[in-house]
Amino acid sequence: MSVLESPTSSLENQPTWQQSIAQPAKEFPLTPLPVLSGKLPSGLRGSLYRNGPGRLERGGQQVGHWFDGDGAILGVHFTGTDASGVYRYVKTDIYNAEEQTERFIGYNYGTYPPGNYWQRMTAPLKNAANTSVMAATNRLLTLWEAGSPYALDLQTLETQGLDNLGSGNASFCCSAHPKRDPITGDIFNFGVAVSSPRPKLMLYRISPQGQIKQQKQHELGCFTIIHDFLMAGPYLVVIVPPLRAHLPSLLLRLKTFSHCLQWKPELGTQILVFDRDTFELVSRNTVEPWFNWHVGNGCVDSDGQIVVDMPRLDNWDSNQRLAEVVTGDLKTEAFAYLHRLRIDPATARVTHTEQLSDFPCEFLTVNPTDVGQPWRYTYLNVNTKSPDAGRDKDWFNAIGRMDYQTGELTVSNLDDGYYPVEAIYAGDAENDRQGWILTVVYNGSEHRSEVWVFDSDRIDDDPVCRLGLPEVIPLSFHGTWRPAV
């Protein structure tokens, strides 16, 4: 089944974290945000942007996968003395049409619209614009890897239309995880083009103004899913999991793309290492099977090895668990754990693998000045509950900071019923040694959302400031920080 009937149970019968996504989110215009506790740092100046599914149902029916909800953007603008927030859906063409008809008309990763087989075959692909954002000089770009970005106004988040970054390609697509070079400001990204029988891996270099400067394609050789990639010094690294789409079911639309993907561990995981300047393939190798949605950061160490951290999974079960997020009934146990790997760039061989924590984790981020460079701290979402305390049914309940110098994982102290999303690092405008960790927290005890600001070196202390948001913001995927200019 690709479209689920909406549950009739009340919010009180659902897990606390799921109450944040149980109802379609409500937009709000640019609004001053009240300080609930603490004080805003004077050096916190810029904008936090977050993207995620704001609506998971329409016309009494739910999407078939969490990945398919309508994208909605939260913008929080900090001046050093106060903050204002705005929340808007991305007004894609299909979103506007579905608003008028009050029914699903497009198909997506795990969802087909209701109707007969002919309606399924003729349904358009829906760009959900719901995964991440990239801040260019003069616009905010939503990222959804099976379609082109949508451009938004940086202040009001009003939708301006599709934007192919000057590529000249109407079917242009790029991943939700761009990597910005902290030295040059250039942005690197990739995309998977599946419009032909031979899928292509596309590599891009993008200017800070959001225009394609360089691109190159490589034969990928299979229909699969690749969500993230790695920049490490002079290299770009793409990890191809042992997932293969069953093409007859996909092409005949007998199953959604999500249901067509098959886990084939016998194929092994492929590692592709590219030269970052030329986009030429340096090495390619097949190693033991694993799956990872995300990577954290990468660099080249003193021995010339590529170092990478990632939340690593043993199989593909997490896809089913993420589909279950829609209803809140988590039946599938699939947890990623923080690993650090070393890869020989000349051969793409994994020379060392180490698990660093027993807490399930996801959504790794670093200080933007550390991207692709040697780094000490990774910030991540963790689930600190023990198996006996219901870890399998709960969502990430804390922010963690892994210190690779000491090997210590520090976690925030949040009360039960509070759920933070991905931690975003914001540098201080007055002190380059000071940083702030920004997250949006769902306060389940009061059914409201808040913006929390932590001292990046003291995330186990109380937040230095808590801001109230006028509406509940559903648990979201990814975001970015844009310093004030």
Short mmCIF file of C-alpha atoms in Angstrom, two decimals:
data_model
loop_
_atom_site.label_atom_id
_atom_site.label_comp_id
_atom_site.label_asym_id
_atom_site.label_seq_id
_atom_site.Cartn_x
_atom_site.Cartn_y
_atom_site.Cartn_z
CA MET A 1 0.00 0.00 0.00
CA SER A 2 1.46 3.36 -0.99
CA VAL A 3 -1.08 5.73 0.55
CA LEU A 4 -2.23 5.18 4.13
CA GLU A 5 -5.55 5.98 5.71
CA SER A 6 -5.26 8.68 8.34
CA PRO A 7 -5.44 7.34 11.88
CA THR A 8 -8.51 8.23 13.89
CA SER A 9 -6.72 8.13 17.24
CA SER A 10 -6.24 11.35 19.19
CA LEU A 11 -2.91 12.96 19.91
CA GLU A 12 -2.99 11.50 23.41
CA ASN A 13 -2.78 7.95 21.99
CA GLN A 14 0.31 8.63 19.91
CA PRO A 15 4.00 8.67 20.92
CA THR A 16 5.03 12.09 22.19
CA TRP A 17 7.47 12.79 19.35
CA GLN A 18 4.88 11.81 16.72
CA GLN A 19 2.47 14.46 17.92
CA SER A 20 4.66 17.06 16.22
CA ILE A 21 3.90 15.59 12.78
CA ALA A 22 0.39 14.23 13.38
CA GLN A 23 -1.33 17.31 11.94
CA PRO A 24 -0.40 19.45 8.92
CA ALA A 25 1.82 22.31 10.04
CA LYS A 26 0.49 25.86 9.98
CA GLU A 27 2.37 28.63 8.19
CA PHE A 28 3.11 31.91 9.92
CA PRO A 29 4.50 35.20 8.55
CA LEU A 30 7.61 36.96 9.79
CA THR A 31 6.97 37.22 13.52
CA PRO A 32 9.03 38.46 16.51
CA LEU A 33 9.97 35.50 18.70
CA PRO A 34 9.69 35.79 22.49
CA VAL A 35 12.60 34.82 24.72
CA LEU A 36 11.40 32.03 27.02
CA SER A 37 14.61 31.81 29.02
CA GLY A 38 18.17 33.11 28.94
CA LYS A 39 19.43 35.80 26.61
CA LEU A 40 20.35 35.94 22.94
CA PRO A 41 24.13 36.19 22.37
CA SER A 42 25.09 39.55 20.87
CA GLY A 43 27.36 37.82 18.35
CA LEU A 44 24.65 35.53 17.01
CA ARG A 45 23.81 37.32 13.77
CA GLY A 46 22.44 35.60 10.71
CA SER A 47 19.71 33.22 9.67
CA LEU A 48 18.91 29.64 10.51
CA TYR A 49 16.97 27.79 7.80
CA ARG A 50 15.43 24.35 8.22
CA ASN A 51 13.55 22.11 5.78
CA GLY A 52 11.30 19.13 6.36
CA PRO A 53 7.89 17.61 5.64
CA GLY A 54 5.18 19.93 6.94
CA ARG A 55 2.16 18.01 5.68
CA LEU A 56 1.88 14.23 5.61
CA GLU A 57 -1.79 13.91 4.72
CA ARG A 58 -4.34 15.38 2.38
CA GLY A 59 -8.00 14.62 1.90
CA GLY A 60 -7.98 12.05 4.70
CA GLN A 61 -5.03 10.07 3.33
CA GLN A 62 -1.45 9.87 4.52
CA VAL A 63 1.70 9.63 2.46
CA GLY A 64 3.33 6.22 2.26
CA HIS A 65 6.73 7.41 3.51
CA TRP A 66 8.04 10.23 5.69
CA PHE A 67 10.18 11.36 2.75
CA ASP A 68 7.06 12.31 0.77
CA GLY A 69 5.58 15.10 2.89
CA ASP A 70 5.23 18.61 1.47
CA GLY A 71 8.36 20.66 2.12
CA ALA A 72 8.04 23.57 4.53
CA ILE A 73 10.83 25.95 5.49
CA LEU A 74 11.49 27.56 8.84
CA GLY A 75 13.59 30.73 8.81
CA VAL A 76 14.85 32.29 12.04
CA HIS A 77 16.64 35.62 11.66
CA PHE A 78 18.98 36.70 14.48
CA THR A 79 20.18 40.31 14.86
CA GLY A 80 22.23 39.99 18.06
CA THR A 81 19.50 41.65 20.10
CA ASP A 82 16.32 39.89 18.98
CA ALA A 83 15.01 37.21 16.61
CA SER A 84 12.11 36.77 14.23
CA GLY A 85 10.75 33.65 12.57
CA VAL A 86 8.79 32.72 9.46
CA TYR A 87 7.43 29.36 8.30
CA ARG A 88 6.11 28.67 4.81
CA TYR A 89 5.37 25.75 2.56
CA VAL A 90 7.31 25.59 -0.68
CA LYS A 91 4.69 26.46 -3.30
CA THR A 92 5.64 23.95 -5.96
CA ASP A 93 3.40 23.50 -8.98
CA ILE A 94 1.99 20.22 -7.68
CA TYR A 95 1.60 21.56 -4.15
CA ASN A 96 -0.55 24.39 -5.53
CA ALA A 97 -2.61 21.96 -7.59
CA GLU A 98 -3.12 19.63 -4.63
CA GLU A 99 -4.17 22.59 -2.48
CA GLN A 100 -6.95 23.28 -4.97
CA THR A 101 -8.12 19.68 -5.35
CA GLU A 102 -7.48 18.62 -1.72
CA ARG A 103 -6.15 15.28 -2.92
CA PHE A 104 -2.83 13.76 -3.92
CA ILE A 105 -2.18 13.96 -7.65
CA GLY A 106 1.58 13.32 -7.85
CA TYR A 107 3.70 10.27 -7.09
CA ASN A 108 6.82 10.30 -4.97
CA TYR A 109 9.46 8.12 -3.32
CA GLY A 110 7.02 5.91 -1.39
CA THR A 111 3.60 7.22 -2.45
CA TYR A 112 1.27 6.88 -5.39
CA PRO A 113 -1.90 8.97 -5.56
CA PRO A 114 -5.22 7.16 -5.07
CA GLY A 115 -6.96 5.83 -8.15
CA ASN A 116 -6.78 3.07 -10.75
CA TYR A 117 -3.69 1.80 -12.56
CA TRP A 118 -4.10 4.26 -15.45
CA GLN A 119 -4.17 7.17 -13.01
CA ARG A 120 -1.02 5.78 -11.41
CA MET A 121 0.74 5.47 -14.77
CA THR A 122 -0.10 9.03 -15.79
CA ALA A 123 0.55 10.71 -12.43
CA PRO A 124 3.35 13.32 -12.51
CA LEU A 125 6.45 13.08 -10.36
CA LYS A 126 6.01 15.33 -7.34
CA ASN A 127 8.96 17.49 -6.30
CA ALA A 128 8.43 17.57 -2.52
CA ALA A 129 11.17 20.21 -1.99
CA ASN A 130 11.45 18.89 1.55
CA THR A 131 14.95 17.67 2.37
CA SER A 132 17.44 20.49 2.83
CA VAL A 133 18.33 24.06 1.87
CA MET A 134 21.33 25.85 0.41
CA ALA A 135 21.82 29.57 0.95
CA ALA A 136 23.16 31.32 -2.14
CA THR A 137 24.06 35.00 -2.23
CA ASN A 138 20.62 36.24 -3.25
CA ARG A 139 18.20 33.36 -2.68
CA LEU A 140 17.51 30.25 -0.65
CA LEU A 141 17.42 26.99 -2.60
CA THR A 142 15.37 24.01 -1.47
CA LEU A 143 17.00 20.65 -2.12
CA TRP A 144 15.19 17.46 -3.10
CA GLU A 145 17.46 15.09 -4.95
CA ALA A 146 15.09 13.80 -7.63
CA GLY A 147 14.34 17.28 -9.01
CA SER A 148 15.54 20.84 -9.40
CA PRO A 149 15.68 23.20 -6.43
CA TYR A 150 13.04 25.82 -5.83
CA ALA A 151 14.27 29.35 -5.11
CA LEU A 152 12.86 31.27 -2.14
CA ASP A 153 13.23 34.81 -0.84
CA LEU A 154 15.87 34.78 1.91
CA GLN A 155 13.81 36.94 4.26
CA THR A 156 10.15 36.07 3.66
CA LEU A 157 10.57 32.54 2.21
CA GLU A 158 8.15 33.33 -0.60
CA THR A 159 8.53 30.83 -3.43
CA GLN A 160 10.08 32.28 -6.60
CA GLY A 161 10.04 29.17 -8.82
CA LEU A 162 12.21 26.34 -10.11
CA ASP A 163 15.93 27.07 -10.36
CA ASN A 164 18.40 24.89 -12.26
CA LEU A 165 21.43 26.94 -11.13
CA GLY A 166 22.17 28.03 -14.68
CA SER A 167 22.81 24.45 -15.79
CA GLY A 168 20.51 24.75 -18.80
CA ASN A 169 19.12 21.33 -17.88
CA ALA A 170 15.38 21.16 -17.28
CA SER A 171 15.80 17.85 -15.42
CA PHE A 172 18.70 19.11 -13.30
CA CYS A 173 18.88 17.56 -9.84
CA CYS A 174 21.37 17.57 -7.00
CA SER A 175 21.65 15.98 -3.60
CA ALA A 176 20.47 17.46 -0.31
CA HIS A 177 24.03 17.57 1.07
CA PRO A 178 26.19 20.22 -0.61
CA LYS A 179 29.69 20.71 0.77
CA ARG A 180 30.97 24.28 0.90
CA ASP A 181 34.73 24.80 0.72
CA PRO A 182 35.51 27.05 3.72
CA ILE A 183 38.45 28.62 1.88
CA THR A 184 37.08 29.40 -1.60
CA GLY A 185 33.35 29.43 -0.87
CA ASP A 186 32.73 27.07 -3.80
CA ILE A 187 30.02 24.48 -3.22
CA PHE A 188 30.40 20.86 -4.30
CA ASN A 189 27.48 18.53 -4.87
CA PHE A 190 26.37 15.52 -6.86
CA GLY A 191 23.22 14.21 -8.48
CA VAL A 192 22.00 10.94 -9.96
CA ALA A 193 20.39 11.27 -13.38
CA VAL A 194 17.99 8.41 -14.05
CA SER A 195 16.19 9.69 -17.14
CA SER A 196 18.01 7.20 -19.35
CA PRO A 197 18.55 3.42 -19.16
CA ARG A 198 22.10 4.11 -17.97
CA PRO A 199 22.07 6.10 -14.70
CA LYS A 200 24.72 8.81 -14.48
CA LEU A 201 26.50 10.19 -11.46
CA MET A 202 26.80 13.95 -11.91
CA LEU A 203 29.44 15.97 -10.04
CA TYR A 204 29.05 19.74 -9.65
CA ARG A 205 31.04 22.75 -8.55
CA ILE A 206 28.73 25.68 -7.74
CA SER A 207 29.67 29.31 -7.11
CA PRO A 208 28.64 31.09 -3.87
CA GLN A 209 26.12 32.93 -6.07
CA GLY A 210 24.44 29.59 -6.81
CA GLN A 211 25.58 29.06 -10.42
CA ILE A 212 27.11 25.92 -11.92
CA LYS A 213 30.83 26.47 -12.62
CA GLN A 214 31.88 22.92 -13.46
CA GLN A 215 30.17 19.58 -14.00
CA LYS A 216 31.09 16.11 -15.14
CA GLN A 217 29.19 12.84 -15.50
CA HIS A 218 30.25 9.27 -14.78
CA GLU A 219 28.52 5.98 -15.52
CA LEU A 220 26.98 4.73 -12.30
CA GLY A 221 26.02 1.32 -13.65
CA CYS A 222 22.97 0.70 -11.46
CA PHE A 223 19.66 2.11 -10.22
CA THR A 224 20.22 2.69 -6.51
CA ILE A 225 19.96 5.42 -3.87
CA ILE A 226 22.82 7.67 -2.76
CA HIS A 227 21.85 10.37 -0.30
CA ASP A 228 25.14 11.93 0.80
CA PHE A 229 28.81 12.13 -0.16
CA LEU A 230 32.13 13.24 1.26
CA MET A 231 34.60 16.05 0.66
CA ALA A 232 38.03 15.26 2.09
CA GLY A 233 40.89 17.59 1.20
CA PRO A 234 41.59 17.12 -2.52
CA TYR A 235 39.04 14.32 -2.90
CA LEU A 236 35.33 13.75 -3.30
CA VAL A 237 34.10 10.33 -2.14
CA VAL A 238 30.83 8.71 -3.19
CA ILE A 239 29.64 5.56 -1.39
CA VAL A 240 27.32 3.31 -3.39
CA PRO A 241 25.34 0.87 -1.23
CA PRO A 242 24.35 -2.65 -2.34
CA LEU A 243 20.82 -1.57 -3.20
CA ARG A 244 19.33 -2.25 -6.60
CA ALA A 245 15.94 -1.25 -7.96
CA HIS A 246 13.75 -3.96 -9.49
CA LEU A 247 13.33 -2.28 -12.86
CA PRO A 248 10.17 -4.02 -14.18
CA SER A 249 8.22 -3.07 -11.04
CA LEU A 250 9.61 0.45 -11.20
CA LEU A 251 9.01 1.11 -14.89
CA LEU A 252 5.50 -0.39 -14.85
CA ARG A 253 4.72 1.49 -11.62
CA LEU A 254 3.69 -1.70 -9.88
CA LYS A 255 5.57 -0.52 -6.80
CA THR A 256 6.95 2.78 -5.57
CA PHE A 257 10.68 3.45 -5.85
CA SER A 258 11.02 2.77 -2.11
CA HIS A 259 9.40 -0.65 -2.45
CA CYS A 260 11.44 -1.50 -5.58
CA LEU A 261 14.78 -1.18 -3.82
CA GLN A 262 16.27 -4.54 -2.85
CA TRP A 263 19.10 -5.13 -0.39
CA LYS A 264 21.80 -7.27 -2.03
CA PRO A 265 24.72 -7.60 0.41
CA GLU A 266 26.48 -10.06 -1.89
CA LEU A 267 27.25 -7.12 -4.20
CA GLY A 268 29.17 -5.25 -1.51
CA THR A 269 29.42 -1.51 -1.00
CA GLN A 270 31.32 0.47 -3.64
CA ILE A 271 33.63 3.36 -2.83
CA LEU A 272 34.41 5.88 -5.58
CA VAL A 273 37.19 8.40 -5.03
CA PHE A 274 37.34 11.45 -7.33
CA ASP A 275 39.84 14.24 -7.77
CA ARG A 276 38.10 17.35 -6.44
CA ASP A 277 39.64 19.69 -9.01
CA THR A 278 39.16 17.67 -12.20
CA PHE A 279 36.29 15.34 -11.18
CA GLU A 280 38.29 12.47 -12.65
CA LEU A 281 37.92 9.06 -11.02
CA VAL A 282 40.99 8.25 -8.91
CA SER A 283 39.99 4.82 -7.62
CA ARG A 284 37.02 2.49 -7.27
CA ASN A 285 36.68 -0.54 -5.03
CA THR A 286 34.08 -2.94 -3.62
CA VAL A 287 34.19 -3.56 0.12
CA GLU A 288 32.05 -5.22 2.79
CA PRO A 289 28.33 -4.33 2.63
CA TRP A 290 26.86 -1.56 4.75
CA PHE A 291 24.39 1.28 4.35
CA ASN A 292 24.65 4.91 5.43
CA TRP A 293 22.18 7.70 4.78
CA HIS A 294 24.67 10.34 5.84
CA VAL A 295 28.32 11.07 6.42
CA GLY A 296 29.65 13.62 8.87
CA ASN A 297 32.91 15.07 7.65
CA GLY A 298 36.12 13.99 6.00
CA CYS A 299 39.76 14.97 5.67
CA VAL A 300 43.12 13.59 4.66
CA ASP A 301 45.33 12.71 7.64
CA SER A 302 49.10 12.95 7.98
CA ASP A 303 49.48 9.47 6.45
CA GLY A 304 47.55 10.47 3.34
CA GLN A 305 44.51 8.42 4.35
CA ILE A 306 40.95 9.68 3.94
CA VAL A 307 39.24 9.88 7.34
CA VAL A 308 35.43 9.89 7.52
CA ASP A 309 32.81 9.61 10.24
CA MET A 310 29.31 8.32 9.55
CA PRO A 311 26.24 6.76 11.15
CA ARG A 312 26.58 3.23 9.78
CA LEU A 313 23.88 0.58 9.36
CA ASP A 314 24.20 -3.12 8.66
CA ASN A 315 21.28 -3.31 6.23
CA TRP A 316 18.36 -1.47 4.57
CA ASP A 317 15.79 -1.92 7.35
CA SER A 318 16.00 1.76 8.28
CA ASN A 319 14.00 2.62 5.17
CA GLN A 320 11.02 0.73 6.58
CA ARG A 321 11.48 2.35 10.00
CA LEU A 322 11.45 5.80 8.38
CA ALA A 323 8.22 4.90 6.55
CA GLU A 324 6.71 3.97 9.94
CA VAL A 325 7.48 7.44 11.27
CA VAL A 326 4.34 8.70 9.49
CA THR A 327 2.04 6.76 11.82
CA GLY A 328 4.29 6.79 14.88
CA ASP A 329 4.11 3.00 15.14
CA LEU A 330 7.80 2.06 15.00
CA LYS A 331 7.95 -1.71 14.59
CA THR A 332 11.24 -2.07 12.73
CA GLU A 333 14.43 -1.89 14.77
CA ALA A 334 17.15 -0.27 12.68
CA PHE A 335 19.77 1.85 14.43
CA ALA A 336 22.83 3.59 13.03
CA TYR A 337 25.94 3.92 15.18
CA LEU A 338 28.80 6.37 14.86
CA HIS A 339 31.77 4.89 13.01
CA ARG A 340 35.10 6.30 11.89
CA LEU A 341 36.69 4.86 8.75
CA ARG A 342 40.01 5.27 7.00
CA ILE A 343 40.20 4.84 3.25
CA ASP A 344 43.28 4.58 1.02
CA PRO A 345 42.57 7.08 -1.80
CA ALA A 346 44.83 5.26 -4.26
CA THR A 347 42.85 2.02 -4.03
CA ALA A 348 39.55 3.01 -2.34
CA ARG A 349 40.27 0.23 0.16
CA VAL A 350 38.97 0.62 3.74
CA THR A 351 42.02 0.24 5.96
CA HIS A 352 40.34 0.74 9.35
CA THR A 353 36.82 0.78 10.81
CA GLU A 354 35.90 1.62 14.40
CA GLN A 355 32.55 2.06 16.19
CA LEU A 356 32.78 5.02 18.56
CA SER A 357 29.49 5.02 20.48
CA ASP A 358 26.71 2.69 21.62
CA PHE A 359 24.04 5.38 21.28
CA PRO A 360 21.95 5.26 18.09
CA CYS A 361 22.65 8.44 16.12
CA GLU A 362 22.02 10.38 12.93
CA PHE A 363 22.26 13.88 11.40
CA LEU A 364 25.98 14.58 11.81
CA THR A 365 27.23 18.18 11.40
CA VAL A 366 30.44 20.12 11.98
CA ASN A 367 31.62 23.71 12.17
CA PRO A 368 31.41 24.98 8.55
CA THR A 369 35.07 26.08 8.74
CA ASP A 370 36.03 22.41 9.26
CA VAL A 371 34.30 20.95 6.19
CA GLY A 372 36.81 18.82 4.28
CA GLN A 373 39.55 19.69 6.79
CA PRO A 374 40.95 17.99 9.91
CA TRP A 375 38.40 18.51 12.69
CA ARG A 376 37.93 17.80 16.36
CA TYR A 377 34.18 17.94 17.02
CA THR A 378 31.17 16.34 15.34
CA TYR A 379 27.65 17.22 16.52
CA LEU A 380 24.90 14.66 16.14
CA ASN A 381 21.43 13.59 17.23
CA VAL A 382 21.44 10.66 19.64
CA ASN A 383 18.93 8.44 21.38
CA THR A 384 20.10 8.02 24.97
CA LYS A 385 17.33 5.68 26.08
CA SER A 386 18.26 2.12 26.95
CA PRO A 387 16.54 -0.79 25.19
CA ASP A 388 14.64 -1.48 28.42
CA ALA A 389 13.35 2.12 28.44
CA GLY A 390 11.75 1.82 25.01
CA ARG A 391 14.54 2.99 22.73
CA ASP A 392 13.02 1.09 19.81
CA LYS A 393 9.81 3.16 19.92
CA ASP A 394 11.37 6.55 20.65
CA TRP A 395 12.97 9.26 18.54
CA PHE A 396 16.30 11.06 19.02
CA ASN A 397 16.11 12.80 22.38
CA ALA A 398 19.45 14.61 22.73
CA ILE A 399 22.24 16.47 20.96
CA GLY A 400 25.69 14.94 21.23
CA ARG A 401 29.19 16.25 20.66
CA MET A 402 31.92 13.75 19.80
CA ASP A 403 35.41 14.97 20.71
CA TYR A 404 37.84 13.02 18.54
CA GLN A 405 40.81 14.28 20.55
CA THR A 406 39.59 12.80 23.84
CA GLY A 407 37.20 10.18 22.49
CA GLU A 408 34.44 11.58 24.72
CA LEU A 409 30.80 11.89 23.66
CA THR A 410 29.03 14.68 25.55
CA VAL A 411 25.23 14.75 25.42
CA SER A 412 22.71 17.45 26.24
CA ASN A 413 20.43 17.10 29.24
CA LEU A 414 16.86 17.29 27.97
CA ASP A 415 13.85 16.26 30.00
CA ASP A 416 11.58 13.48 28.80
CA GLY A 417 9.26 14.60 26.04
CA TYR A 418 11.71 17.04 24.42
CA TYR A 419 12.99 16.19 20.93
CA PRO A 420 15.71 18.22 19.18
CA VAL A 421 16.36 18.09 15.45
CA GLU A 422 19.72 18.27 13.66
CA ALA A 423 22.28 20.54 15.37
CA ILE A 424 23.48 23.47 13.25
CA TYR A 425 26.72 25.27 14.10
CA ALA A 426 26.67 29.08 13.97
CA GLY A 427 29.87 31.05 14.37
CA ASP A 428 29.93 34.16 16.55
CA ALA A 429 30.26 37.46 14.68
CA GLU A 430 32.33 39.03 17.48
CA ASN A 431 34.56 36.14 18.61
CA ASP A 432 35.86 33.58 16.14
CA ARG A 433 36.62 31.18 19.00
CA GLN A 434 32.98 31.12 20.06
CA GLY A 435 30.31 29.01 18.42
CA TRP A 436 26.64 28.30 19.00
CA ILE A 437 24.61 25.18 18.38
CA LEU A 438 21.09 25.87 17.09
CA THR A 439 18.30 23.33 17.12
CA VAL A 440 14.53 23.32 16.96
CA VAL A 441 13.05 21.37 19.89
CA TYR A 442 9.59 19.88 20.06
CA ASN A 443 8.31 20.38 23.61
CA GLY A 444 5.91 17.47 23.90
CA SER A 445 4.72 18.33 27.40
CA GLU A 446 3.25 21.61 26.11
CA HIS A 447 2.83 20.64 22.43
CA ARG A 448 4.87 23.54 21.09
CA SER A 449 8.16 24.15 19.27
CA GLU A 450 11.09 26.19 20.46
CA VAL A 451 14.46 27.34 19.10
CA TRP A 452 17.30 26.49 21.50
CA VAL A 453 20.77 28.06 21.45
CA PHE A 454 23.59 26.13 23.13
CA ASP A 455 27.17 27.17 23.74
CA SER A 456 29.00 24.80 21.37
CA ASP A 457 31.48 23.90 24.13
CA ARG A 458 28.80 23.35 26.78
CA ILE A 459 25.96 21.43 25.23
CA ASP A 460 25.48 19.50 28.48
CA ASP A 461 24.57 22.81 30.18
CA ASP A 462 21.20 24.50 29.88
CA PRO A 463 20.71 26.37 26.60
CA VAL A 464 21.87 29.99 26.77
CA CYS A 465 18.57 31.02 25.18
CA ARG A 466 15.19 29.50 24.35
CA LEU A 467 12.85 31.15 21.86
CA GLY A 468 9.16 30.39 21.42
CA LEU A 469 7.69 29.68 18.00
CA PRO A 470 4.05 30.60 17.24
CA GLU A 471 3.20 27.17 15.78
CA VAL A 472 4.38 23.58 16.11
CA ILE A 473 7.16 22.80 13.64
CA PRO A 474 7.17 19.11 12.65
CA LEU A 475 10.36 17.10 13.12
CA SER A 476 12.49 18.01 10.13
CA PHE A 477 15.46 16.81 8.14
CA HIS A 478 18.24 19.28 7.38
CA GLY A 479 19.15 22.94 7.60
CA THR A 480 21.90 25.52 7.25
CA TRP A 481 23.25 28.69 8.84
CA ARG A 482 23.76 31.86 6.81
CA PRO A 483 25.90 34.47 8.61
CA ALA A 484 24.76 38.07 8.42
CA VAL A 485 26.39 40.00 5.59
#
